[in-house]
Amino acid sequence: MNICVFLSAADLDERYTRPAREFAELLGKGGHTLVWGGSDVGLMKVVADGVQEAGGRLLGVSVEFLAAKAREGADEMIVARDLAERKRLLLEKADAVVVMVGGTGTLDEATEILELKKHGHTDKPVVLLNSAGFYDGLKTQFRRMEDEGFLPRALTDLVFFAEEPVGALAYLEESQGIQGPARP
């Protein structure tokens, strides 16, 4: 499975890097391909390292103004003209999406895929990995949107909130009919 991960390129605390590294290792061991923003810095580097070390493939989609930060040695690297094209290519190459911790760029990417799902333009599974409760406030906001009639589909049809990496990958594999490794 090609799993797109939207996440920060910032250097972050262990409470965020630990679950990201754990998810990356699970992804790689599962034989999946990481589709990500292509950067070799911060949390993006942590995830790419983990996937590659665990035997997974790397498919990066960088953008011209960040090309100097693109990871050397990725299995495939595409350089988009601008952020809009990058986002389109990331989603196009992916079978599923995981949203990890991040800033405004990550939030933009997350809301775009959810908007596409809301309107029936994609049925790709989307997981929001809520490491260290980072997205608790967003989860509350989404529930309010659902409760007050702003979402034409159930929130559970749009996104799965996972508290731990193992639950995130299990959900994705089940949604795609993939039998994952036996879990304790």
Coordinates of C-alpha atoms in Angstrom, one line a residue:
M1 CA 0.0 0.0 0.0
N2 CA 1.2 3.5 -0.7
I3 CA 0.6 5.5 2.5
C4 CA 0.8 9.3 2.3
V5 CA 1.9 10.9 5.5
F6 CA 1.3 14.5 6.1
L7 CA 3.6 15.9 8.9
S8 CA 5.9 18.5 10.0
A9 CA 9.5 19.0 8.9
A10 CA 10.4 20.6 12.2
D11 CA 12.7 19.1 14.8
L12 CA 10.3 18.0 17.5
D13 CA 10.2 16.5 21.0
E14 CA 10.4 12.8 21.7
R15 CA 6.6 12.7 22.5
Y16 CA 6.1 13.3 18.8
T17 CA 9.2 11.6 17.3
R18 CA 8.6 8.3 19.2
P19 CA 5.2 7.5 17.7
A20 CA 6.3 8.8 14.3
R21 CA 9.3 6.4 14.3
E22 CA 7.1 3.6 15.5
F23 CA 4.6 4.1 12.7
A24 CA 7.4 4.3 10.2
E25 CA 8.9 1.0 11.3
L26 CA 5.5 -0.7 11.2
L27 CA 5.0 0.8 7.7
G28 CA 8.3 -0.5 6.5
K29 CA 8.0 -3.9 8.1
G30 CA 4.6 -4.2 6.4
G31 CA 6.2 -3.8 3.0
H32 CA 4.4 -0.5 2.4
T33 CA 5.6 2.6 0.6
L34 CA 5.9 6.0 2.3
V35 CA 4.6 8.8 0.2
W36 CA 5.7 12.0 1.8
G37 CA 6.8 15.6 1.2
G38 CA 10.3 14.4 0.4
S39 CA 12.2 16.5 3.0
D40 CA 15.2 15.1 4.8
V41 CA 14.8 17.3 7.9
G42 CA 12.9 17.1 11.2
L43 CA 10.0 14.7 11.6
M44 CA 9.9 14.0 7.9
K45 CA 13.5 12.7 8.2
V46 CA 12.6 10.6 11.3
V47 CA 9.7 8.9 9.4
A48 CA 11.7 8.4 6.1
D49 CA 14.6 6.9 8.1
G50 CA 12.3 4.5 10.0
V51 CA 10.6 3.3 6.8
Q52 CA 13.8 2.8 4.9
E53 CA 15.6 1.0 7.8
A54 CA 12.6 -1.3 8.1
G55 CA 12.7 -2.3 4.4
G56 CA 9.9 0.0 3.1
R57 CA 10.1 2.2 0.0
L58 CA 10.2 6.0 -0.2
L59 CA 8.3 8.0 -2.7
G60 CA 8.9 11.7 -2.1
V61 CA 7.1 14.7 -3.6
S62 CA 9.1 17.8 -3.0
V63 CA 8.6 21.3 -4.3
E64 CA 11.0 23.6 -6.2
F65 CA 11.6 26.0 -3.4
L66 CA 12.4 23.1 -1.0
A67 CA 14.3 20.9 -3.4
A68 CA 17.6 21.6 -1.6
K69 CA 16.1 19.8 1.5
A70 CA 14.9 16.8 -0.6
R71 CA 16.1 13.4 0.7
E72 CA 18.9 11.8 -1.3
G73 CA 18.5 8.0 -1.9
A74 CA 14.7 7.9 -2.0
D75 CA 13.4 5.2 -4.3
E76 CA 11.6 7.9 -6.2
M77 CA 11.6 11.7 -5.9
I78 CA 9.2 14.0 -7.8
V79 CA 9.7 17.8 -7.7
A80 CA 6.5 19.8 -8.1
R81 CA 6.3 23.4 -9.3
D82 CA 4.3 24.6 -6.3
L83 CA 2.5 23.5 -3.1
A84 CA -0.8 23.0 -4.9
E85 CA 0.8 20.6 -7.4
R86 CA 2.7 18.9 -4.6
K87 CA -0.5 18.2 -2.6
R88 CA -2.3 16.9 -5.7
L89 CA 0.6 14.5 -6.5
L90 CA 0.8 13.3 -2.9
L91 CA -2.9 12.4 -2.9
E92 CA -2.7 11.0 -6.4
K93 CA 0.1 8.6 -5.5
A94 CA -1.5 7.4 -2.2
D95 CA -3.8 4.6 -1.4
A96 CA -4.4 6.0 2.1
V97 CA -3.5 9.0 4.2
V98 CA -2.1 9.5 7.7
V99 CA -2.0 12.9 9.3
M100 CA 0.7 13.2 11.9
V101 CA 1.6 16.3 14.0
G102 CA 2.3 19.4 12.1
G103 CA 1.6 23.1 11.5
T104 CA -0.5 25.1 9.1
G105 CA 0.8 23.2 6.0
T106 CA -0.2 19.8 7.6
L107 CA -3.6 21.2 8.6
D108 CA -4.1 22.5 5.1
E109 CA -3.3 19.0 3.6
A110 CA -5.6 17.3 6.2
T111 CA -8.6 19.5 5.5
E112 CA -8.2 19.2 1.8
I113 CA -8.4 15.3 1.8
L114 CA -11.3 15.5 4.3
E115 CA -13.1 18.0 2.0
L116 CA -12.6 15.7 -1.0
K117 CA -14.0 12.7 1.1
K118 CA -16.9 14.8 2.3
H119 CA -18.0 15.5 -1.3
G120 CA -17.4 11.9 -2.5
H121 CA -14.3 12.7 -4.6
T122 CA -12.2 10.1 -2.9
D123 CA -12.8 7.1 -0.7
K124 CA -9.2 6.8 0.5
P125 CA -9.0 6.0 4.2
V126 CA -7.7 8.8 6.4
V127 CA -6.2 8.4 9.8
L128 CA -5.4 11.2 12.2
L129 CA -2.6 10.0 14.5
N130 CA -3.2 11.9 17.7
S131 CA 0.2 11.6 19.3
A132 CA 0.4 13.0 22.8
G133 CA -3.1 14.4 22.4
F134 CA -1.9 16.9 19.8
Y135 CA -5.2 16.8 17.9
D136 CA -7.6 16.7 20.9
G137 CA -8.8 20.2 20.1
L138 CA -9.3 19.4 16.4
K139 CA -11.3 16.3 17.3
T140 CA -13.5 18.4 19.5
Q141 CA -14.0 20.9 16.7
F142 CA -14.8 18.2 14.2
R143 CA -17.4 16.7 16.6
R144 CA -19.0 20.1 17.0
M145 CA -19.2 20.4 13.2
E146 CA -20.9 17.0 13.0
D147 CA -23.2 17.7 15.9
E148 CA -24.3 21.1 14.5
G149 CA -24.9 19.9 11.0
F150 CA -21.8 21.1 9.2
L151 CA -20.8 17.7 7.9
P152 CA -23.1 15.9 5.4
R153 CA -21.4 12.6 6.3
A154 CA -20.6 11.0 9.6
L155 CA -17.3 12.0 11.1
T156 CA -16.4 8.3 11.3
D157 CA -16.8 8.1 7.5
L158 CA -14.3 10.9 7.0
V159 CA -11.5 10.2 9.4
F160 CA -10.3 7.6 12.0
F161 CA -8.6 9.0 15.1
A162 CA -5.8 6.7 16.3
E163 CA -4.1 7.3 19.6
E164 CA -1.2 4.9 18.8
P165 CA 0.7 4.0 15.6
V166 CA -0.2 0.3 15.7
G167 CA -3.9 1.2 15.7
A168 CA -3.4 3.6 12.7
L169 CA -1.7 1.0 10.5
A170 CA -4.2 -1.8 11.6
Y171 CA -7.1 0.5 10.5
L172 CA -5.4 1.2 7.1
E173 CA -4.6 -2.4 6.4
E174 CA -8.1 -3.6 7.4
S175 CA -9.7 -0.9 5.2
Q176 CA -7.7 -2.1 2.3
G177 CA -8.3 -5.8 3.0
I178 CA -4.7 -6.4 3.9
Q179 CA -4.0 -9.1 6.5
G180 CA -1.3 -7.5 8.7
P181 CA 1.1 -9.3 11.0
A182 CA -0.3 -11.0 14.0
R183 CA -0.7 -8.4 16.8
P184 CA -0.2 -9.2 20.5

